[in-house]
CSV table of C-alpha atoms in Angstrom, one decimal:
chain,number,residue,atom,x,y,z
C,178,UNK,CA,-16.7,-65.6,17.3
C,179,UNK,CA,-14.5,-67.5,19.8
C,180,UNK,CA,-15.1,-70.9,20.2
C,181,UNK,CA,-15.0,-70.8,23.8
C,182,UNK,CA,-15.4,-67.9,25.6
C,183,UNK,CA,-13.8,-68.2,29.8
C,184,UNK,CA,-15.8,-65.8,31.8
C,185,UNK,CA,-13.8,-63.8,34.8
C,186,UNK,CA,-15.1,-61.1,35.5
C,187,UNK,CA,-17.8,-62.0,38.1
C,188,UNK,CA,-20.4,-58.7,36.4
C,189,UNK,CA,-20.8,-60.6,33.5
C,190,UNK,CA,-20.5,-64.2,34.8
C,191,UNK,CA,-23.8,-62.9,37.2
C,192,UNK,CA,-25.2,-61.5,33.2
C,193,UNK,CA,-24.5,-64.5,31.2
C,194,UNK,CA,-26.6,-66.8,34.2
C,195,UNK,CA,-29.7,-65.0,33.6
C,196,UNK,CA,-32.3,-67.3,31.2
C,197,UNK,CA,-33.0,-64.8,29.6
C,198,UNK,CA,-29.4,-63.9,28.6
C,199,UNK,CA,-28.5,-66.7,28.4
C,200,UNK,CA,-30.9,-68.0,26.1
C,201,UNK,CA,-30.3,-65.0,23.8
C,202,UNK,CA,-27.1,-65.7,23.8
C,203,UNK,CA,-27.9,-68.8,22.0
C,204,UNK,CA,-30.0,-67.7,20.2
C,205,UNK,CA,-27.3,-65.2,18.4
C,206,UNK,CA,-24.6,-67.9,17.2
C,207,UNK,CA,-25.5,-66.4,13.8
C,208,UNK,CA,-25.9,-62.6,14.4
C,209,UNK,CA,-29.8,-61.0,14.7
C,210,UNK,CA,-31.1,-58.2,15.8
C,211,UNK,CA,-33.7,-57.7,18.9
C,212,UNK,CA,-36.2,-57.9,16.9
C,213,UNK,CA,-35.9,-61.2,15.3
C,214,UNK,CA,-34.8,-61.9,18.7
C,215,UNK,CA,-37.6,-60.5,20.3
C,216,UNK,CA,-40.0,-63.7,18.3
C,217,UNK,CA,-38.0,-66.2,19.3
C,218,UNK,CA,-38.0,-65.6,23.2
C,219,UNK,CA,-41.7,-64.1,23.4
C,220,UNK,CA,-40.7,-60.6,25.3
C,221,UNK,CA,-41.2,-57.3,23.9
C,222,UNK,CA,-38.5,-55.9,21.3
C,223,UNK,CA,-38.2,-53.1,23.7
C,224,UNK,CA,-37.4,-55.7,27.4
C,225,UNK,CA,-35.0,-57.5,24.6
C,226,UNK,CA,-32.9,-54.4,23.5
C,227,UNK,CA,-32.4,-53.6,27.4
C,228,UNK,CA,-31.0,-56.9,26.8
C,229,UNK,CA,-28.4,-57.0,24.3
C,230,UNK,CA,-26.8,-54.1,26.2
C,231,UNK,CA,-26.3,-55.5,28.8
C,232,UNK,CA,-24.6,-58.6,27.4
C,233,UNK,CA,-22.9,-55.9,24.6
C,234,UNK,CA,-21.3,-54.1,27.7
C,235,UNK,CA,-20.3,-57.2,29.4
C,236,UNK,CA,-18.5,-58.0,25.6
C,237,UNK,CA,-20.5,-61.2,25.1
C,238,UNK,CA,-22.1,-60.0,22.0
C,239,UNK,CA,-21.2,-57.3,19.5
C,240,UNK,CA,-22.2,-55.9,17.2
C,241,UNK,CA,-22.2,-57.0,13.5
C,242,UNK,CA,-23.9,-55.4,10.8
C,243,UNK,CA,-26.4,-52.4,10.9
C,244,UNK,CA,-29.4,-52.1,8.2
C,245,UNK,CA,-31.5,-49.5,7.8
C,246,UNK,CA,-35.4,-49.9,7.4
C,247,UNK,CA,-37.0,-46.7,6.4
C,248,UNK,CA,-35.9,-44.9,10.1
C,249,UNK,CA,-35.2,-47.6,11.8
C,250,UNK,CA,-31.3,-48.6,12.1
C,251,UNK,CA,-31.8,-52.0,12.5
C,252,UNK,CA,-28.4,-53.3,15.1
C,253,UNK,CA,-27.8,-57.1,14.2
C,254,UNK,CA,-25.2,-58.9,16.9
C,255,UNK,CA,-23.9,-61.6,17.6
C,256,UNK,CA,-22.3,-63.6,20.4
C,257,UNK,CA,-18.9,-63.4,20.9
C,258,UNK,CA,-18.1,-67.1,21.7
C,259,UNK,CA,-20.2,-70.8,20.8
C,260,UNK,CA,-19.9,-71.9,24.5
C,261,UNK,CA,-18.5,-69.4,28.0
C,262,UNK,CA,-17.3,-71.3,30.9
C,263,UNK,CA,-17.3,-69.2,34.0
C,264,UNK,CA,-13.9,-69.4,35.9
C,265,UNK,CA,-13.4,-69.8,39.6
C,266,UNK,CA,-12.0,-66.1,38.9
C,267,UNK,CA,-15.8,-65.2,38.6
C,268,UNK,CA,-15.9,-65.9,42.7
C,269,UNK,CA,-12.7,-65.9,43.9
C,270,UNK,CA,-13.6,-65.7,47.8
C,271,UNK,CA,-15.4,-69.0,47.7
C,272,UNK,CA,-13.6,-70.9,44.8
C,273,UNK,CA,-12.3,-74.2,45.8
C,274,UNK,CA,-8.8,-75.1,47.1
C,275,UNK,CA,-6.9,-78.2,46.4
C,276,UNK,CA,-4.1,-77.3,48.4
C,277,UNK,CA,-6.5,-77.2,51.3
C,278,UNK,CA,-7.4,-80.7,51.6
C,279,UNK,CA,-5.6,-82.9,49.2
C,280,UNK,CA,-7.4,-86.5,48.6
C,281,UNK,CA,-6.5,-88.4,46.1
C,282,UNK,CA,-9.3,-90.8,45.8
C,283,UNK,CA,-11.3,-87.8,47.4
C,284,UNK,CA,-14.1,-86.6,44.2
C,285,UNK,CA,-14.9,-83.2,46.5
C,286,UNK,CA,-10.5,-82.8,45.7
C,287,UNK,CA,-11.1,-84.0,42.2
C,288,UNK,CA,-14.0,-81.1,41.7
C,289,UNK,CA,-11.5,-78.7,43.1
C,290,UNK,CA,-8.5,-80.2,40.5
C,291,UNK,CA,-11.1,-79.4,38.2
C,292,UNK,CA,-11.5,-76.2,39.0
C,293,UNK,CA,-8.4,-74.8,39.3
C,294,UNK,CA,-7.5,-76.2,35.6
C,295,UNK,CA,-10.6,-73.7,34.2
C,296,UNK,CA,-9.2,-70.9,36.6
C,297,UNK,CA,-5.9,-71.4,35.2
C,298,UNK,CA,-6.7,-72.4,31.4
C,299,UNK,CA,-9.3,-69.7,31.3
C,300,UNK,CA,-6.6,-67.0,32.6
C,301,UNK,CA,-3.6,-68.2,29.8
C,302,UNK,CA,-6.9,-68.3,27.5
C,303,UNK,CA,-8.4,-64.8,28.4
C,304,UNK,CA,-3.9,-63.8,28.9
C,305,UNK,CA,-3.6,-65.4,24.6
C,306,UNK,CA,-5.9,-64.2,23.3
C,307,UNK,CA,-5.0,-60.7,24.3
C,308,UNK,CA,-0.7,-61.4,23.0
C,309,UNK,CA,-2.6,-63.0,20.1
C,310,UNK,CA,-1.0,-65.9,20.7
C,311,UNK,CA,-1.9,-69.9,21.1
C,312,UNK,CA,-1.8,-71.2,24.9
C,313,UNK,CA,0.2,-74.5,24.3
C,314,UNK,CA,-1.4,-77.5,25.5
C,315,UNK,CA,-2.5,-81.0,25.6
C,316,UNK,CA,-5.1,-83.2,26.4
C,317,UNK,CA,-6.2,-87.2,26.4
C,318,UNK,CA,-9.6,-87.7,27.0
C,319,UNK,CA,-11.0,-91.5,26.9
C,320,UNK,CA,-12.8,-94.4,28.5
C,321,UNK,CA,-11.9,-97.7,30.8
C,322,UNK,CA,-14.2,-99.8,32.5
C,323,UNK,CA,-13.6,-102.3,35.0
C,324,UNK,CA,-14.7,-106.1,35.4
C,325,UNK,CA,-14.2,-105.1,39.8
C,326,UNK,CA,-12.9,-102.8,42.4
C,327,UNK,CA,-9.9,-104.7,42.6
C,328,UNK,CA,-8.9,-104.1,38.8
C,329,UNK,CA,-9.9,-100.5,39.3
C,330,UNK,CA,-7.3,-100.1,42.4
C,331,UNK,CA,-4.5,-101.9,39.9
C,332,UNK,CA,-5.0,-99.5,37.3
C,333,UNK,CA,-4.5,-96.6,39.5
C,334,UNK,CA,-0.9,-97.8,40.6
C,335,UNK,CA,-0.2,-98.8,37.6
C,336,UNK,CA,-1.6,-95.6,36.8
C,337,UNK,CA,0.7,-93.8,38.9
C,338,UNK,CA,3.7,-95.6,38.6
C,339,UNK,CA,3.6,-94.7,34.8
C,340,UNK,CA,3.1,-91.2,35.0
C,341,UNK,CA,5.6,-91.5,37.9
C,342,UNK,CA,8.6,-92.3,35.8
C,343,UNK,CA,7.3,-90.0,32.6
C,344,UNK,CA,7.9,-87.2,34.8
C,345,UNK,CA,10.4,-88.4,36.4
C,346,UNK,CA,12.5,-88.2,33.4
C,347,UNK,CA,11.3,-85.3,31.6
C,348,UNK,CA,11.8,-83.1,34.8
C,349,UNK,CA,14.1,-80.3,34.5
C,350,UNK,CA,15.1,-77.8,37.2
C,351,UNK,CA,14.7,-74.9,34.5
C,352,UNK,CA,12.3,-74.1,31.6
C,353,UNK,CA,8.7,-73.4,32.1
C,354,UNK,CA,6.6,-75.2,34.3
C,355,UNK,CA,3.7,-76.8,33.2
C,356,UNK,CA,0.6,-78.3,35.4
C,357,UNK,CA,-0.2,-81.9,35.2
C,358,UNK,CA,-3.3,-84.0,36.0
C,359,UNK,CA,-4.5,-86.6,35.6
C,360,UNK,CA,-7.8,-88.2,36.6
C,361,UNK,CA,-10.8,-91.3,36.7
C,362,UNK,CA,-14.0,-90.6,37.2
C,363,UNK,CA,-17.2,-92.9,36.6
C,364,UNK,CA,-18.6,-91.6,33.4
C,365,UNK,CA,-22.3,-90.2,34.5
C,366,UNK,CA,-24.1,-92.4,31.1
C,367,UNK,CA,-22.3,-95.4,32.9
C,368,UNK,CA,-24.8,-98.6,33.7
C,369,UNK,CA,-24.2,-98.3,37.4
C,370,UNK,CA,-25.0,-95.9,40.1
C,371,UNK,CA,-22.3,-92.8,41.1
C,372,UNK,CA,-21.8,-94.9,44.4
C,373,UNK,CA,-21.5,-98.3,43.7
C,374,UNK,CA,-18.1,-99.4,44.1
C,375,UNK,CA,-17.2,-100.1,40.2
């Protein structure tokens, strides 16, 4: 079972977004059969089987074991991943494009950058899995509190200068190109509301 699977196919995304099928996937973190799942989700076994077939058809669950119980063969299924991310590729016609309106201070532009990040890294993961290779990535995640909006602005200037210096020092016209994204946004669990100045 993969830790994270990237859904790029629109039909698979539609299957995944169905609340019943999403619940079944959550229950299938450990192997289970239609009979076992029926009791947990409160649906008839036949209805659960219908949903499992749809999930299996799109590669979201897989058969891990078959057990004979009298005249019946019980199919033990398991989710193919612990969690799923729907790539913007699944809705390519309306996916956000960060090149359309670049604005370093816009939350919507940050969201478009994040969508591109999911799309590109998702495609790299999918290709890497097919080639049985790991994708070379690096990420930092942290939190910072600013005493004032002026401190936040000064931090942004210092961060821009530091990153620009690093890019200038290591950039080469040859070699494989890498994308660098640095983002700062209010944490959802912050005491201040998202619309407050700091």
